[in-house]
Every structure is written in structure tokens, then in C-alpha cells.
mmCIF file of C-alpha atoms in Angstrom:
data_model
loop_
_atom_site.group_PDB
_atom_site.id
_atom_site.type_symbol
_atom_site.label_atom_id
_atom_site.label_comp_id
_atom_site.label_asym_id
_atom_site.label_seq_id
_atom_site.Cartn_x
_atom_site.Cartn_y
_atom_site.Cartn_z
ATOM 1 C CA MET A 1 -0.019 -0.044 0.009
ATOM 2 C CA SER A 2 1.487 3.262 -1.064
ATOM 3 C CA ALA A 3 -0.338 5.377 1.419
ATOM 4 C CA HIS A 4 2.808 6.775 2.832
ATOM 5 C CA ASN A 5 3.272 9.193 -0.094
ATOM 6 C CA THR A 6 -0.167 10.900 0.388
ATOM 7 C CA ILE A 7 -0.924 11.338 4.001
ATOM 8 C CA GLN A 8 0.624 10.563 7.424
ATOM 9 C CA ILE A 9 -1.651 8.688 9.905
ATOM 10 C CA HIS A 10 -0.291 8.708 13.423
ATOM 11 C CA LEU A 11 -1.762 6.244 15.962
ATOM 12 C CA LEU A 12 -1.327 6.938 19.703
ATOM 13 C CA THR A 13 -1.301 4.018 22.010
ATOM 14 C CA ASN A 14 -4.141 3.621 24.483
ATOM 15 C CA CYS A 15 -3.770 0.661 26.851
ATOM 16 C CA GLN A 16 -5.727 0.719 30.098
ATOM 17 C CA VAL A 17 -3.517 -2.159 31.489
ATOM 18 C CA PHE A 18 -0.138 -3.545 30.462
ATOM 19 C CA PRO A 19 -0.734 -4.857 26.950
ATOM 20 C CA ASP A 20 -1.420 -8.449 26.320
ATOM 21 C CA ASP A 21 -1.015 -10.377 22.984
ATOM 22 C CA LYS A 22 -4.378 -9.090 21.831
ATOM 23 C CA TYR A 23 -3.319 -5.479 21.989
ATOM 24 C CA LEU A 24 -0.018 -6.221 20.270
ATOM 25 C CA LYS A 25 -2.015 -7.886 17.364
ATOM 26 C CA PHE A 26 -4.088 -4.912 17.253
ATOM 27 C CA ILE A 27 -1.018 -2.872 16.735
ATOM 28 C CA GLU A 28 0.395 -5.262 14.077
ATOM 29 C CA VAL A 29 -2.901 -4.943 12.151
ATOM 30 C CA CYS A 30 -2.599 -1.221 12.366
ATOM 31 C CA ALA A 31 0.942 -1.174 11.121
ATOM 32 C CA LYS A 32 -0.004 -3.689 8.255
ATOM 33 C CA SER A 33 -2.919 -1.494 7.318
ATOM 34 C CA GLY A 34 -0.987 1.726 6.600
ATOM 35 C CA ILE A 35 -0.343 3.777 9.823
ATOM 36 C CA THR A 36 2.924 5.735 9.260
ATOM 37 C CA HIS A 37 3.683 6.639 12.844
ATOM 38 C CA LEU A 38 2.921 4.967 16.241
ATOM 39 C CA GLN A 39 3.338 7.207 19.366
ATOM 40 C CA LEU A 40 3.986 5.439 22.606
ATOM 41 C CA ARG A 41 1.856 7.523 24.942
ATOM 42 C CA GLN A 42 0.944 6.051 28.206
ATOM 43 C CA LYS A 43 0.350 8.553 30.958
ATOM 44 C CA ASN A 44 1.380 7.526 34.566
ATOM 45 C CA TRP A 45 3.040 4.225 33.556
ATOM 46 C CA ALA A 46 6.281 3.048 35.244
ATOM 47 C CA TYR A 47 9.289 3.611 33.097
ATOM 48 C CA SER A 48 10.220 -0.006 33.246
ATOM 49 C CA ASP A 49 6.714 -0.831 31.785
ATOM 50 C CA LEU A 50 7.146 1.704 29.034
ATOM 51 C CA LEU A 51 10.454 0.273 28.102
ATOM 52 C CA SER A 52 9.110 -3.216 27.916
ATOM 53 C CA PHE A 53 6.130 -2.136 25.836
ATOM 54 C CA GLY A 54 8.210 0.083 23.678
ATOM 55 C CA ARG A 55 10.498 -2.923 22.841
ATOM 56 C CA GLU A 56 7.594 -5.043 21.934
ATOM 57 C CA LEU A 57 6.233 -2.231 19.607
ATOM 58 C CA LYS A 58 9.540 -1.678 18.014
ATOM 59 C CA ALA A 59 9.923 -5.408 17.239
ATOM 60 C CA ILE A 60 6.380 -5.351 15.522
ATOM 61 C CA LEU A 61 7.082 -2.003 13.624
ATOM 62 C CA SER A 62 10.372 -3.329 12.276
ATOM 63 C CA ASN A 63 8.576 -5.496 9.777
ATOM 64 C CA TYR A 64 6.569 -2.507 8.421
ATOM 65 C CA ASP A 65 6.878 1.029 7.157
ATOM 66 C CA ALA A 66 5.974 2.773 10.447
ATOM 67 C CA SER A 67 7.957 5.010 12.815
ATOM 68 C CA LEU A 68 7.944 4.554 16.541
ATOM 69 C CA ILE A 69 7.670 7.938 18.476
ATOM 70 C CA ALA A 70 8.130 8.179 22.193
ATOM 71 C CA ASN A 71 5.797 10.733 23.848
ATOM 72 C CA ASP A 72 7.612 13.367 26.000
ATOM 73 C CA ASP A 73 10.352 11.054 27.321
ATOM 74 C CA LEU A 74 13.779 11.755 25.922
ATOM 75 C CA LYS A 75 15.499 8.974 28.152
ATOM 76 C CA LEU A 76 12.874 6.498 26.767
ATOM 77 C CA MET A 77 13.476 7.467 23.235
ATOM 78 C CA LEU A 78 17.172 7.110 23.443
ATOM 79 C CA GLU A 79 17.093 3.793 25.330
ATOM 80 C CA LEU A 80 14.618 2.450 22.756
ATOM 81 C CA ASP A 81 16.470 3.967 19.863
ATOM 82 C CA ALA A 82 12.955 4.949 18.772
ATOM 83 C CA ASP A 83 12.467 6.863 15.435
ATOM 84 C CA GLY A 84 11.639 10.112 17.120
ATOM 85 C CA ILE A 85 10.048 12.124 20.042
ATOM 86 C CA HIS A 86 6.829 14.062 20.381
ATOM 87 C CA LEU A 87 7.194 17.006 22.703
ATOM 88 C CA GLY A 88 4.565 19.107 24.513
ATOM 89 C CA GLN A 89 5.292 22.724 25.139
ATOM 90 C CA THR A 90 6.973 22.029 28.597
ATOM 91 C CA ASP A 91 8.772 18.865 27.764
ATOM 92 C CA GLY A 92 12.250 20.338 26.955
ATOM 93 C CA ASN A 93 13.916 22.550 24.600
ATOM 94 C CA PRO A 94 13.504 21.150 20.991
ATOM 95 C CA GLU A 95 16.980 22.538 20.009
ATOM 96 C CA ILE A 96 18.731 20.738 22.846
ATOM 97 C CA VAL A 97 16.758 17.589 22.115
ATOM 98 C CA ARG A 98 17.869 17.892 18.530
ATOM 99 C CA GLU A 99 21.459 17.983 19.523
ATOM 100 C CA LEU A 100 21.129 14.961 21.720
ATOM 101 C CA ILE A 101 19.313 12.811 19.229
ATOM 102 C CA GLY A 102 21.025 13.698 15.954
ATOM 103 C CA GLN A 103 19.738 14.773 12.504
ATOM 104 C CA ASN A 104 17.977 11.754 11.503
ATOM 105 C CA LYS A 105 15.448 11.351 14.231
ATOM 106 C CA ILE A 106 11.953 12.824 14.201
ATOM 107 C CA ILE A 107 10.901 15.689 16.405
ATOM 108 C CA GLY A 108 7.151 16.723 16.695
ATOM 109 C CA LEU A 109 5.906 19.579 18.882
ATOM 110 C CA SER A 110 2.295 20.092 20.172
ATOM 111 C CA ILE A 111 0.909 23.571 19.410
ATOM 112 C CA GLU A 112 -2.132 24.844 21.406
ATOM 113 C CA SER A 113 -2.085 28.542 20.399
ATOM 114 C CA MET A 114 -1.244 30.904 17.519
ATOM 115 C CA SER A 115 1.551 32.375 19.524
ATOM 116 C CA GLU A 116 3.098 28.941 20.040
ATOM 117 C CA LEU A 117 2.922 28.388 16.307
ATOM 118 C CA LEU A 118 4.620 31.613 15.508
ATOM 119 C CA THR A 119 7.376 30.662 18.035
ATOM 120 C CA ALA A 120 7.659 27.197 16.299
ATOM 121 C CA ASN A 121 7.966 28.760 12.993
ATOM 122 C CA GLN A 122 11.373 30.090 14.127
ATOM 123 C CA LEU A 123 12.691 26.610 14.875
ATOM 124 C CA ASN A 124 14.200 24.878 11.987
ATOM 125 C CA TYR A 125 14.838 21.551 13.661
ATOM 126 C CA LEU A 126 11.210 20.425 13.939
ATOM 127 C CA ASN A 127 9.788 17.609 11.652
ATOM 128 C CA TYR A 128 6.160 18.480 12.295
ATOM 129 C CA VAL A 129 3.842 20.492 14.544
ATOM 130 C CA ALA A 130 0.547 19.013 16.035
ATOM 131 C CA ALA A 131 -2.509 21.158 15.974
ATOM 132 C CA SER A 132 -4.133 20.310 19.212
ATOM 133 C CA SER A 133 -6.950 19.968 19.401
ATOM 134 C CA VAL A 134 -9.096 20.153 16.222
ATOM 135 C CA PHE A 135 -12.336 19.034 17.707
ATOM 136 C CA PRO A 136 -13.430 18.448 21.385
ATOM 137 C CA THR A 137 -12.154 14.897 22.513
ATOM 138 C CA ASN A 138 -12.568 12.736 25.590
ATOM 139 C CA THR A 139 -9.098 11.536 25.358
ATOM 140 C CA LYS A 140 -7.314 14.738 26.488
ATOM 141 C CA LYS A 141 -8.536 16.982 29.219
ATOM 142 C CA ASN A 142 -7.732 20.707 29.847
ATOM 143 C CA LEU A 143 -7.703 21.680 26.141
ATOM 144 C CA ARG A 144 -6.637 25.182 25.575
ATOM 145 C CA THR A 145 -7.792 25.544 22.205
ATOM 146 C CA ILE A 146 -10.378 23.899 19.833
ATOM 147 C CA TRP A 147 -9.171 24.946 16.371
ATOM 148 C CA GLY A 148 -12.156 23.717 14.366
ATOM 149 C CA ILE A 149 -11.793 23.555 10.618
ATOM 150 C CA ASP A 150 -11.364 27.152 9.951
ATOM 151 C CA GLY A 151 -8.747 27.684 12.655
ATOM 152 C CA LEU A 152 -6.937 24.511 11.296
ATOM 153 C CA LYS A 153 -7.002 26.044 7.785
ATOM 154 C CA GLN A 154 -5.354 29.201 9.211
ATOM 155 C CA PHE A 155 -2.918 27.158 11.199
ATOM 156 C CA CYS A 156 -1.754 25.326 8.090
ATOM 157 C CA GLN A 157 -1.525 28.549 6.149
ATOM 158 C CA GLU A 158 0.710 30.197 8.846
ATOM 159 C CA SER A 159 2.984 27.051 9.778
ATOM 160 C CA GLN A 160 6.418 26.694 8.524
ATOM 161 C CA HIS A 161 6.372 22.938 9.231
ATOM 162 C CA PRO A 162 4.038 20.109 8.140
ATOM 163 C CA VAL A 163 0.973 19.984 10.239
ATOM 164 C CA ILE A 164 -0.455 16.981 12.032
ATOM 165 C CA ALA A 165 -3.988 17.487 13.103
ATOM 166 C CA ILE A 166 -5.150 15.740 16.343
ATOM 167 C CA GLY A 167 -8.300 15.622 18.484
ATOM 168 C CA GLY A 168 -11.682 14.151 17.653
ATOM 169 C CA ILE A 169 -10.948 13.129 14.143
ATOM 170 C CA ASN A 170 -12.854 10.398 12.603
ATOM 171 C CA LEU A 171 -14.196 9.175 9.337
ATOM 172 C CA THR A 172 -17.192 11.648 9.428
ATOM 173 C CA ASN A 173 -15.013 14.602 9.513
ATOM 174 C CA VAL A 174 -11.639 13.507 8.158
ATOM 175 C CA SER A 175 -12.211 14.729 4.573
ATOM 176 C CA GLN A 176 -12.688 18.254 5.829
ATOM 177 C CA VAL A 177 -9.660 17.893 7.868
ATOM 178 C CA TYR A 178 -7.625 16.925 4.800
ATOM 179 C CA ALA A 179 -8.925 19.665 2.860
ATOM 180 C CA THR A 180 -7.270 22.232 5.227
ATOM 181 C CA GLY A 181 -3.829 21.252 3.950
ATOM 182 C CA VAL A 182 -2.597 19.034 6.760
ATOM 183 C CA ALA A 183 0.196 16.742 6.291
ATOM 184 C CA GLY A 184 -1.404 14.099 8.411
ATOM 185 C CA ILE A 185 -3.676 13.176 11.250
ATOM 186 C CA ALA A 186 -3.240 11.585 14.587
ATOM 187 C CA LEU A 187 -5.988 9.389 16.141
ATOM 188 C CA ILE A 188 -6.696 7.491 19.386
ATOM 189 C CA SER A 189 -10.267 6.579 19.913
ATOM 190 C CA ALA A 190 -11.527 6.271 16.337
ATOM 191 C CA ILE A 191 -9.024 3.521 15.519
ATOM 192 C CA HIS A 192 -9.230 1.733 18.843
ATOM 193 C CA GLU A 193 -12.894 1.604 18.900
ATOM 194 C CA ALA A 194 -13.340 0.551 15.259
ATOM 195 C CA GLU A 195 -14.995 -2.679 14.605
ATOM 196 C CA SER A 196 -12.427 -3.457 11.851
ATOM 197 C CA PRO A 197 -9.318 -1.302 12.500
ATOM 198 C CA GLU A 198 -7.878 -2.481 9.147
ATOM 199 C CA LEU A 199 -10.869 -1.203 7.230
ATOM 200 C CA TYR A 200 -11.023 1.955 9.304
ATOM 201 C CA ILE A 201 -7.464 2.808 8.414
ATOM 202 C CA GLN A 202 -7.907 2.066 4.691
ATOM 203 C CA ASN A 203 -10.909 4.242 4.663
ATOM 204 C CA LEU A 204 -8.825 7.016 6.267
ATOM 205 C CA ILE A 205 -6.261 6.584 3.476
ATOM 206 C CA ASN A 206 -8.776 6.425 0.671
ATOM 207 C CA GLN A 207 -10.404 9.690 1.796
ATOM 208 C CA ALA A 208 -7.091 11.386 1.432
ATOM 209 C CA ARG A 209 -6.810 10.545 -2.269
#
């Protein structure tokens, strides 16, 4: 499947308990179906659990064209030798992170306001910025901005970096999201709750064509 030339699809992990074989098979189905990035994002987990889980994910993804991204945690990213890191606004200086991880790894940065975007535009060592949050979502609390479609369009016009849209995206609104000029989308609930994750991801890809 040549989805990777058209649109990025980032899946964020969402395990309630330490993952069993069933969850790992779900991740493999998603990797096989065309996700381009998998972000290891498990809030409040012990470091040792994140490391074990990350190693399992890395082993699965090595068979597919999908990158492993560590959320927030530079030490974890380095120990896993993950493909990149996703930073929030308070998770460290991206310039220092770039010096530590080298030129070939991915750095993404969450953006929750236009002023944060204008600051990010000055940083030439980011691979993407994430517009958070496009729509209301139950997965993340304390949202500062709901961009909406018009806000996202403006975000894409202003951004010097590829834009990944996150928050409340699903098959009912994804074509509107794509039309704003984003480089990709990030999802949690929509794919996790899909009856057939494989079909769902393929439909997301088809909508981008």
C-alpha cells in the first residue's frame, strides 16, 4: 500500500492495563494497514513498563513502514532507539533535544495557540507540529484551544512545518480535515474503537486521495 506518499496517519497507544497479545496484534494490524507513525503515549506508567512495551512495539514495527515515536520522554526514546520524540510545550527545549538525538530522528511539537505556532516557525529543527485539538475529545482534558476547521486552515497557512491534526478526528470529519492542507492526522479513539481497525485505516487513507 502506497499510502505513505499521500498522508501521514499517526496512531497513539491507549492501553488501560499492561498490553497483552491481543493489543499487540491490534498494533500489528494497524501497522500492516498503513499507519505511518505509532506514538507510545501511556500517561502515569512506570518507566520499566514503558520500556518493555516500547521494545515489543519496536519489534512489531520493524516489519512495516511505520515509525515509533516516544511521547515526552527523551530517556525512553534514546534507550529504545525510537525513530523520534513528540514534545509538549513543557517537555524540554527542542533545540537541545535535536543536539542529543542527531539529525535523522523525528521531532514533533504540540501547538495549542497561535503564539506557540509563531514561535515554532522560528525553529528549523522540527519535523512536524501538531495542531491540538481540532475538535473536542474525551482523550485529552484541559484543552486550551479547539481549532475547528477554519482555525486549522489558518494554522496550516501560517505554519512553516508540516501540520499533523489531532483531536476528535474520525471518518465523518476527516475529509474536511484533509482539505485544510494538513500533512497528516493523529488518532486514538476512532481506531481503537473501530469494529475493523484494518478497514477503518484503509478508509482514512482512501479519503485522502
